[in-house]
Short mmCIF file of C-alpha atoms in Angstrom, two decimals:
data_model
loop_
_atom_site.label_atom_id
_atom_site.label_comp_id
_atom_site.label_asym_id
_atom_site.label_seq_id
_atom_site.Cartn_x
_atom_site.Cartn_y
_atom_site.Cartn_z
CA UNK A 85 0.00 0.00 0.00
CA UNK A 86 2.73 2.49 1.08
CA UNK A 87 6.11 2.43 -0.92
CA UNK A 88 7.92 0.75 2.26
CA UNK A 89 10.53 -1.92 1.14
CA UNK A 90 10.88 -5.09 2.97
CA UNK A 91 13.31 -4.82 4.99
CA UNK A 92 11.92 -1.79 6.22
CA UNK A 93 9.36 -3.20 7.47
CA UNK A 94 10.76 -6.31 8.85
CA UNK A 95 13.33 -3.71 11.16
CA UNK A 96 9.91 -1.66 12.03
CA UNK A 97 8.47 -5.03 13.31
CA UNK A 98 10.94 -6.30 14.79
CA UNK A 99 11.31 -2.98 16.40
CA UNK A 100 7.75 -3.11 18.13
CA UNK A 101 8.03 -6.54 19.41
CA UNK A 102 11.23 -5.83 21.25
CA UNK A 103 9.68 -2.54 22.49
CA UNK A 104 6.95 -3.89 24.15
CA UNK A 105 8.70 -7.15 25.67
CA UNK A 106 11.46 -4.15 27.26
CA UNK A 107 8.81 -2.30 28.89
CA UNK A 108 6.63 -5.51 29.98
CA UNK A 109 9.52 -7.64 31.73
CA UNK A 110 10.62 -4.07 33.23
CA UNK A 111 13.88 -4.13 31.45
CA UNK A 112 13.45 -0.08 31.64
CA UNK A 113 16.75 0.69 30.02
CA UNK A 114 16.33 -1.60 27.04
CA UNK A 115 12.48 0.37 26.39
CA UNK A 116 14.51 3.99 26.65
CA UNK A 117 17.01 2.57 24.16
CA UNK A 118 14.32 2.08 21.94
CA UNK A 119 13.65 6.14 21.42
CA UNK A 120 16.02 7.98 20.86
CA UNK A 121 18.54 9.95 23.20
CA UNK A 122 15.76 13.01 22.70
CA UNK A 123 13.07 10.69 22.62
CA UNK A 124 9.35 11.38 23.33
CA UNK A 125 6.62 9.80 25.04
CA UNK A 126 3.41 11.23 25.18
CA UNK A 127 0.15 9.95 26.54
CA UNK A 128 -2.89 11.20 28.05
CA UNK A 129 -2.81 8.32 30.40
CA UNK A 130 -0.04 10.18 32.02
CA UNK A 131 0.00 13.91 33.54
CA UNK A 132 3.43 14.58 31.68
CA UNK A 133 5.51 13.72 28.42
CA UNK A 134 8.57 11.87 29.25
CA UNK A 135 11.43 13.28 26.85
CA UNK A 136 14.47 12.04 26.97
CA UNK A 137 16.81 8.99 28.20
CA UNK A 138 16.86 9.94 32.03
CA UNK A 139 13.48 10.37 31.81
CA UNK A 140 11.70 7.66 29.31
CA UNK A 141 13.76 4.98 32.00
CA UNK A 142 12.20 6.64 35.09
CA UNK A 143 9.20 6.09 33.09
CA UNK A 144 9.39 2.82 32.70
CA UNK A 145 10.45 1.79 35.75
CA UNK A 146 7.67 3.39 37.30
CA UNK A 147 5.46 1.38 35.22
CA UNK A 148 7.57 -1.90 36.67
CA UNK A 149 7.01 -0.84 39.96
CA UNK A 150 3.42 0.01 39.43
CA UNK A 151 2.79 -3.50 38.32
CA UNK A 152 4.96 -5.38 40.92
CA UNK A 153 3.03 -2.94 43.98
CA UNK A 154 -0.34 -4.58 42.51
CA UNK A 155 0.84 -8.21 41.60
CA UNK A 156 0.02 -7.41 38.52
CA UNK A 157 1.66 -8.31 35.30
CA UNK A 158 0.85 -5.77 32.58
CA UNK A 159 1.06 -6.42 28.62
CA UNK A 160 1.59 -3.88 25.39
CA UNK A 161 -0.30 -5.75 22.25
CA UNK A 162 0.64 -4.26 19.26
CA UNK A 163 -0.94 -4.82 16.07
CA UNK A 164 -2.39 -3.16 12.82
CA UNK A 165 0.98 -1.24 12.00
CA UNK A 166 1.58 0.55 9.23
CA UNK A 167 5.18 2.67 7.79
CA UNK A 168 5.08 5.79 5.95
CA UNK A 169 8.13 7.67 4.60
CA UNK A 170 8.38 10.63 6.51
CA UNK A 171 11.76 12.41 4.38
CA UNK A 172 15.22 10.98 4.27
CA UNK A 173 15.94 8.46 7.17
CA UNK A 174 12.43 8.86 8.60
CA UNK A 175 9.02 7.16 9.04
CA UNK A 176 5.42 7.69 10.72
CA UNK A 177 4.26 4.58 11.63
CA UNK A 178 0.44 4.49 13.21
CA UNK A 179 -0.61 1.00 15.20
CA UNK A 180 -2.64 -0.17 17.80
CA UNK A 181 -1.82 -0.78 21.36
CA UNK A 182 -3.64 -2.98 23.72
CA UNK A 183 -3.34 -2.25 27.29
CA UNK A 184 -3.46 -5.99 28.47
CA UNK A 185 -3.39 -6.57 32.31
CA UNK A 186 -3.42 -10.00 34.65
CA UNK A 187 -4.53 -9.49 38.42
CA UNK A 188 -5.39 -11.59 40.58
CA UNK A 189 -5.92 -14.70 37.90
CA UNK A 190 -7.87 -12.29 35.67
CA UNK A 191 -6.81 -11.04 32.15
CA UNK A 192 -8.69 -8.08 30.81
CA UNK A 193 -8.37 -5.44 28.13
CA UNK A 194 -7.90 -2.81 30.62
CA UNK A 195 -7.30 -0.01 27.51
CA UNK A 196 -7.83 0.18 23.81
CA UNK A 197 -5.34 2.91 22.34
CA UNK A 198 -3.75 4.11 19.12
CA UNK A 199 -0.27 5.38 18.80
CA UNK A 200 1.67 7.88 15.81
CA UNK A 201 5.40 7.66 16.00
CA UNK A 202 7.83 9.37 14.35
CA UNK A 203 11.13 7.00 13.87
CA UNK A 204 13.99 7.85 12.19
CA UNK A 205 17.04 5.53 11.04
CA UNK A 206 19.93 6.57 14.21
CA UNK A 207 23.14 4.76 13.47
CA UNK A 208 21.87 1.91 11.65
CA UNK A 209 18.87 1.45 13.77
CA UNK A 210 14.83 2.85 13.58
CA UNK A 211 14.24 4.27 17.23
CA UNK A 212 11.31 6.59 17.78
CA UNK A 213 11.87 10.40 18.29
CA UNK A 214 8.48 10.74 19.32
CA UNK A 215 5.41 9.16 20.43
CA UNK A 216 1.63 10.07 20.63
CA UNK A 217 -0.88 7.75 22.29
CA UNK A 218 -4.55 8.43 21.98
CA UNK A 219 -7.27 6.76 23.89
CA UNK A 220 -10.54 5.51 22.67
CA UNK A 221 -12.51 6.02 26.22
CA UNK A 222 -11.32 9.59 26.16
CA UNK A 223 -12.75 10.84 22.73
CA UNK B 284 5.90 -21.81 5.33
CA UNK B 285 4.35 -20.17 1.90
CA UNK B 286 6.72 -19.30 -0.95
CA UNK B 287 5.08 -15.74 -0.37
CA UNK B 288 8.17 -12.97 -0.92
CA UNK B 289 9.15 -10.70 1.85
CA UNK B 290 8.09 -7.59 -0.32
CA UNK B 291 4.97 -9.30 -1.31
CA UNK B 292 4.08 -10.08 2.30
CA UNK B 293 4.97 -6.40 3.25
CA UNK B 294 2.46 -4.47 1.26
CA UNK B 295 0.17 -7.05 2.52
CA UNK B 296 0.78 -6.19 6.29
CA UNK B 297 0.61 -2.62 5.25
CA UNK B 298 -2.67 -3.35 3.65
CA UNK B 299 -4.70 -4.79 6.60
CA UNK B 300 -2.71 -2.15 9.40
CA UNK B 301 -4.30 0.93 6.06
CA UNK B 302 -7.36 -0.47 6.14
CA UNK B 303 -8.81 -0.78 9.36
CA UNK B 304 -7.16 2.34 10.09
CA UNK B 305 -9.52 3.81 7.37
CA UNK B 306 -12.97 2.28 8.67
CA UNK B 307 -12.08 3.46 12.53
CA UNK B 308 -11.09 6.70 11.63
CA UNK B 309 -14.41 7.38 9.88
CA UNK B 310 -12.44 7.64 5.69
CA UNK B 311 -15.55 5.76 4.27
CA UNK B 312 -13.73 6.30 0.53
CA UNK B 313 -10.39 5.67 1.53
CA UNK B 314 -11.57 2.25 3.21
CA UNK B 315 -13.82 1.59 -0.02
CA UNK B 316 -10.17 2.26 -2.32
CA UNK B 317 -9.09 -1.17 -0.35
CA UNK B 318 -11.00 -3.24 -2.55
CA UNK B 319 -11.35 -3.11 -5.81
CA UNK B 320 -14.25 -0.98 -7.85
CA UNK B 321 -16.53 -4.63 -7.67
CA UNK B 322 -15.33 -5.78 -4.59
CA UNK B 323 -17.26 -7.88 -2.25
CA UNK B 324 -17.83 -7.78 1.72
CA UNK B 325 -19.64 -10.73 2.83
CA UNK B 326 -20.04 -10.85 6.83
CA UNK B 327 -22.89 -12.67 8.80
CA UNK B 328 -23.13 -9.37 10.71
CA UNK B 329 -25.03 -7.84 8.37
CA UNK B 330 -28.00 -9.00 6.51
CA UNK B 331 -26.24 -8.17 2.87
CA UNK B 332 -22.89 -8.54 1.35
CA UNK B 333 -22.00 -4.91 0.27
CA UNK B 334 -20.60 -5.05 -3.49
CA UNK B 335 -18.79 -2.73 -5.26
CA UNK B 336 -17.26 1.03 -4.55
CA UNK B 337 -20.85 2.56 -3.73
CA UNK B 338 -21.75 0.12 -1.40
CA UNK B 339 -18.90 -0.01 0.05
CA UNK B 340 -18.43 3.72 1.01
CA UNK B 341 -22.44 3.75 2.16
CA UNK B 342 -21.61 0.44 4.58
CA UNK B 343 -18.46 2.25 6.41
CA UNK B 344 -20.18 5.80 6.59
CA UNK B 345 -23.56 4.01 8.16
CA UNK B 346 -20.66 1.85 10.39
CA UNK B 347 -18.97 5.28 11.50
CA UNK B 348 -22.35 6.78 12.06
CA UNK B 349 -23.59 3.71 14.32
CA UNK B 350 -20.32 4.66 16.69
CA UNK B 351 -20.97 8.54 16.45
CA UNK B 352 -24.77 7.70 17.30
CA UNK B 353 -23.81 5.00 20.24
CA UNK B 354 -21.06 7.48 21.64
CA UNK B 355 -18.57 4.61 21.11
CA UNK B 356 -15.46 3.62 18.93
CA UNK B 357 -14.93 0.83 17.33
CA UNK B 358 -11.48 -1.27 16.02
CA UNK B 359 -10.80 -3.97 13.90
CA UNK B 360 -7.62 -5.49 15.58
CA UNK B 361 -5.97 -7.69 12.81
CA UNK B 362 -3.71 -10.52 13.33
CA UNK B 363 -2.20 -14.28 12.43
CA UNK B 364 -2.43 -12.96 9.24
CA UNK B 365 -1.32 -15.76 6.69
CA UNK B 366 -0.99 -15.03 2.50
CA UNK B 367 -0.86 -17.71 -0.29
CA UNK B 368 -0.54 -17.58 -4.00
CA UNK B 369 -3.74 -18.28 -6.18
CA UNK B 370 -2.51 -18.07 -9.40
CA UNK B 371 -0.99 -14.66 -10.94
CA UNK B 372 -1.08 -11.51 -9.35
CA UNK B 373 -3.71 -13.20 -7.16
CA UNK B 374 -3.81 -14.03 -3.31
CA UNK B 375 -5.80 -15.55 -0.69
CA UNK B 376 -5.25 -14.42 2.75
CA UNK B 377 -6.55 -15.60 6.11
CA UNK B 378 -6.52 -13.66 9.01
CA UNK B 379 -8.09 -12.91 12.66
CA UNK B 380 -10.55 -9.52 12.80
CA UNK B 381 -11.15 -9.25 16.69
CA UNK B 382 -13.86 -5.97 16.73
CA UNK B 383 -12.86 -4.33 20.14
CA UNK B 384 -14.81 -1.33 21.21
CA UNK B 385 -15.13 1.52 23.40
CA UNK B 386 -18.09 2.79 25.16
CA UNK B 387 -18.70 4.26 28.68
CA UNK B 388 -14.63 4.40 29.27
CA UNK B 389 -14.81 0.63 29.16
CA UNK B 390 -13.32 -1.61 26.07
CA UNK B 391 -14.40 -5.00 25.39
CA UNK B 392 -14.00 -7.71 23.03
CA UNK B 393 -17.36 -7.45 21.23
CA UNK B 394 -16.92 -10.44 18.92
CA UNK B 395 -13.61 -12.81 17.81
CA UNK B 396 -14.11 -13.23 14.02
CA UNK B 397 -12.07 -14.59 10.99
CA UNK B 398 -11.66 -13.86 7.68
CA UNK B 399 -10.71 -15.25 4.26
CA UNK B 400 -9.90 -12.66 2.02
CA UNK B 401 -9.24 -12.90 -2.04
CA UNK B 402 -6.64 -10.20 -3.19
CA UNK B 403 -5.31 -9.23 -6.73
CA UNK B 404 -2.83 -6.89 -8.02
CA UNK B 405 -5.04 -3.70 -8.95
CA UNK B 406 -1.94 -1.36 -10.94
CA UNK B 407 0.60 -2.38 -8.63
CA UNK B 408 -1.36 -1.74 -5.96
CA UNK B 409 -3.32 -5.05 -3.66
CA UNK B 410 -6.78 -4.43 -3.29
CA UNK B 411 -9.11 -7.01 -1.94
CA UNK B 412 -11.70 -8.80 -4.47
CA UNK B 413 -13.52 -10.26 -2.23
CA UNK B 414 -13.74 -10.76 1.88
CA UNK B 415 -15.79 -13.66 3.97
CA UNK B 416 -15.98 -12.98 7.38
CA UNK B 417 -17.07 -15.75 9.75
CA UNK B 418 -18.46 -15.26 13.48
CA UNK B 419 -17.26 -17.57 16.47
CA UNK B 420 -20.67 -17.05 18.30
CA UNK B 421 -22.46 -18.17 15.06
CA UNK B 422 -20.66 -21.90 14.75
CA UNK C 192 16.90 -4.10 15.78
CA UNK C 193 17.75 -7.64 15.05
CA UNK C 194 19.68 -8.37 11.88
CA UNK C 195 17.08 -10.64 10.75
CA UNK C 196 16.39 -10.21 7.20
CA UNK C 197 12.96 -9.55 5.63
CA UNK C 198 13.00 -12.96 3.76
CA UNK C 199 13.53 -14.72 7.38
CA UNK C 200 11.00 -13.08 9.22
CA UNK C 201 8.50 -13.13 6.34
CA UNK C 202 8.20 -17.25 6.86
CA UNK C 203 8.36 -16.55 10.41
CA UNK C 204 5.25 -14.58 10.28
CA UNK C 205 3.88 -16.67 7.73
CA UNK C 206 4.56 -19.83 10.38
CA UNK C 207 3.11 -18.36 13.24
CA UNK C 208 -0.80 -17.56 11.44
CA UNK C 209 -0.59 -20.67 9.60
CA UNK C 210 -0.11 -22.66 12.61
CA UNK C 211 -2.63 -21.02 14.88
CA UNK C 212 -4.94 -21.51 11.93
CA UNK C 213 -4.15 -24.93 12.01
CA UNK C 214 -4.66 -25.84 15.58
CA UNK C 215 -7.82 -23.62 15.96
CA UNK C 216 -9.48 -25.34 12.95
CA UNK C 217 -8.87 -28.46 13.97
CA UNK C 218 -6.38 -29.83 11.91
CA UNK C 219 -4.72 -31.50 14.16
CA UNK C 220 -1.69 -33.22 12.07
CA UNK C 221 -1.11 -29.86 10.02
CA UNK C 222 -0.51 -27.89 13.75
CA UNK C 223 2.00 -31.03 14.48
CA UNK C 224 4.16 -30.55 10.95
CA UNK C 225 4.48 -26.87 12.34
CA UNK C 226 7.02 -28.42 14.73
CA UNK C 227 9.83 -30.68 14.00
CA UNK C 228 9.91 -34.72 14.47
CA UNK C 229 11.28 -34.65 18.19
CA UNK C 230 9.67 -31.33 18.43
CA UNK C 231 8.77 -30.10 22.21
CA UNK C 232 5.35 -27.94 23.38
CA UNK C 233 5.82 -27.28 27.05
CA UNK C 234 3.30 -24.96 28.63
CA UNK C 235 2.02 -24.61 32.32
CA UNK C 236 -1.64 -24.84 31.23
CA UNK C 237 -1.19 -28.78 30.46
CA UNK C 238 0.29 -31.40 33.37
CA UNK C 239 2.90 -32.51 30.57
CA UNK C 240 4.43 -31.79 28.17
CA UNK C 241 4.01 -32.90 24.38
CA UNK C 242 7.42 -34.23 22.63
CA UNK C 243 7.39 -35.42 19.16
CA UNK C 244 5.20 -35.60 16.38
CA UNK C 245 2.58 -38.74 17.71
CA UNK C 246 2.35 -36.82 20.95
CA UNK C 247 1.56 -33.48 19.35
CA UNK C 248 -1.22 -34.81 17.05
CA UNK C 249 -2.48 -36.12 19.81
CA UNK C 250 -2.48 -32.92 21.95
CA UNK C 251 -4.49 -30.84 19.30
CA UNK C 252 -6.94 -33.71 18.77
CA UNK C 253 -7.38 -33.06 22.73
CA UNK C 254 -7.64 -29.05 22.14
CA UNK C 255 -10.32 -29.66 19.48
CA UNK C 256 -12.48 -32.20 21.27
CA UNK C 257 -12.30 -30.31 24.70
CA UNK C 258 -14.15 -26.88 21.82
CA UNK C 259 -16.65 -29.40 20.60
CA UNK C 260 -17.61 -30.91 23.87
CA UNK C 261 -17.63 -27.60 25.56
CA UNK C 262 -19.67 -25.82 22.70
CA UNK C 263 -16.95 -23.54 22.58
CA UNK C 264 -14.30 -22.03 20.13
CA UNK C 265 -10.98 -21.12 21.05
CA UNK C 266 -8.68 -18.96 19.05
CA UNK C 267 -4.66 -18.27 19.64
CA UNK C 268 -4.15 -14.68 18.73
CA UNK C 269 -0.38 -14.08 18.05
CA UNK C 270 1.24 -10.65 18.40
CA UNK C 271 4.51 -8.68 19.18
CA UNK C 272 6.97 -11.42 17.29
CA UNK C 273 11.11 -10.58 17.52
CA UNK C 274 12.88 -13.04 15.78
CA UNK C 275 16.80 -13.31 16.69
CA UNK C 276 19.61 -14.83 15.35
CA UNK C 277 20.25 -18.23 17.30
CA UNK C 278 23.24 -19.76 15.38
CA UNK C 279 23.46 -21.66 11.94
CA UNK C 280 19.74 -22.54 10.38
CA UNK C 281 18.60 -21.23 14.43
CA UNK C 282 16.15 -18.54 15.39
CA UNK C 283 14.72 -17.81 18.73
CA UNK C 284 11.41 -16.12 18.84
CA UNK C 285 9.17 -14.47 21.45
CA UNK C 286 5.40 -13.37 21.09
CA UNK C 287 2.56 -12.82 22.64
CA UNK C 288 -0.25 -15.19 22.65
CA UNK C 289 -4.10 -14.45 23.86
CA UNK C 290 -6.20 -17.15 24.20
CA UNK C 291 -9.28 -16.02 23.30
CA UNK C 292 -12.65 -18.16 23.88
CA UNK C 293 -15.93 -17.83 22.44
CA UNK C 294 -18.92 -19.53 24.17
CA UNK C 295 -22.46 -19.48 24.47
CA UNK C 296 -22.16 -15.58 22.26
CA UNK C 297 -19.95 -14.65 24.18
CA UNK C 298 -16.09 -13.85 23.34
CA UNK C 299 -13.50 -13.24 26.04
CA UNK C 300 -9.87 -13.21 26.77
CA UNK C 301 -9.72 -16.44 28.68
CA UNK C 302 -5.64 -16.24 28.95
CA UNK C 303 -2.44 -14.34 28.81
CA UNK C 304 0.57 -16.04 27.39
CA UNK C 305 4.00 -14.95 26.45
CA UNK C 306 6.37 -17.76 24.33
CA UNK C 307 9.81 -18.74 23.37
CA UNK C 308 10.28 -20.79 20.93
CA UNK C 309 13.23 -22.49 19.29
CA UNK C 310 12.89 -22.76 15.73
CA UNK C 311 15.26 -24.59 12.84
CA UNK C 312 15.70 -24.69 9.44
CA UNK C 313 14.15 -27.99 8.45
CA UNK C 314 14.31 -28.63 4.88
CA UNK C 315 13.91 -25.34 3.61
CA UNK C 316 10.80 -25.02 6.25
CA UNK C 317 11.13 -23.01 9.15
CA UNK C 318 9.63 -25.15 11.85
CA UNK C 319 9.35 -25.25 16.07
CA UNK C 320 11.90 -27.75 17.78
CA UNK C 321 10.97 -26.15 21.00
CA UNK C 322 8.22 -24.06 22.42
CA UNK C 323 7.74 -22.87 26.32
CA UNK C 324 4.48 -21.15 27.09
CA UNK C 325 5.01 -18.93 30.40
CA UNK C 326 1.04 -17.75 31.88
CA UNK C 327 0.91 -14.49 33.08
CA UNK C 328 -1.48 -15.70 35.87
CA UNK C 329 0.86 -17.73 37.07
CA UNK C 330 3.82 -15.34 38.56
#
């Protein structure tokens, strides 16, 4: 549909799987690694952006913690992705994100959401530069 | 497991993550410009297949107004999404469809469905011909 | 992120649809050749685990009669794949799996899994040698 080659798209999946799996085993560095060093995160699930490293790790370790303080184990689905060139060394790339979350030998869709990212190609490797996450129960 | 190509399978992945996008974000023609000018949508959820661009554009602007009306959103979450050839320029594709949506701040799994999907090679571009949808609560 | 090229992780997607296709449809034998001769399914959800071909056919004839007796139809939704490099002809590759059940018109996430499987080179076919199911219930 969009003029994305291959391989492109393999690194973009490849890309969000990783992401997620960071983030959900509360490997908090690996997820920050994943923007870039300016990276940002931006949700209305959340009173403030996180931009940057230092910041995108306290992030997600406060998401670890969050999780581990309710013995609960929280999952990021991602599916319906699509890449569009955004310029030289640059994409959009819309998906969907499923807020999945296990308590107390429950699993429920706790959150529907859709996210736009900007990625761009740093040093060989897509990371995002910035991320925007809508929610569907706050239209 | 197919002898599908990796840029083949690409603009297929791109394809499903386009469409949906289109239906849930209320682009009645853009979704319609995923099938072809006759293409056919056959789902037991409605009491007739819609066929061809008209039809097509009048079924996702009545399935946008349904959400606007109920104060909800809907998504078609796509995965396990599997292509083989059938004959030149020609594909069959199976996938999941779960239809997730949003009301009240909560989001539910409304209905698990699947989907067999003809596709052809429409000026370089994959449209689908032709899409059965099946129901599991209608076995 | 992974030097996995597009080729690779096109059959790896290709794999993973296919063989939840097969398994949720019933086809019991096809969901076995989706693993090698001595492979291995180990999950916490069954009291053993299945090892080799006989063993697996037998385990998705199980899976489909427990659906038919119980009225029900279960899907396995796969998301979030990373494929990595795991030596000659070797791959190692998580995902996400959601069970997802549909019963008396109703559809619900019964479970949520995470996976890592082992997969070869087998004849030009990727297949699983190894695959260990981890329940997120069951921290």
């Amino acid at each position: 549909m969009q003029p994305i080659g291959a391989d492109v798209l393999a690194h973009v999946h490849q890309l969000y799987g990783a992401q997620s799996r960071h983030i959900d085993e509360g490997r908090a560095a690996g997820w920050a690694a994943t923007f870039t060093a300016d990276g940002e995160f931006r949700s209305p699930s959340y009173p403030e952006p996180a931009i940057g490293t230092t910041a995108l790790v306290e992030f997600a370790e406060r998401f670890a913690a969050a999780d581990r303080d309710a013995g609960a184990r929280t999952r990021h689905v991602i599916t319906n992705l699509v890449a569009e060139p955004a310029g030289p060394g640059a994409l959009t790339v819309h998906g969907y994100l499923q807020i999945v979350r296990t308590a107390a030998g429950e699993s429920r869709l706790l959150r529907m959401t859709t996210f736009t990212d900007e990625l761009v190609a740093d040093g060989g490797t897509w990371r995002v530069r910035r991320r925007e996450v809508r929610r569907d129960d706050a239209r």
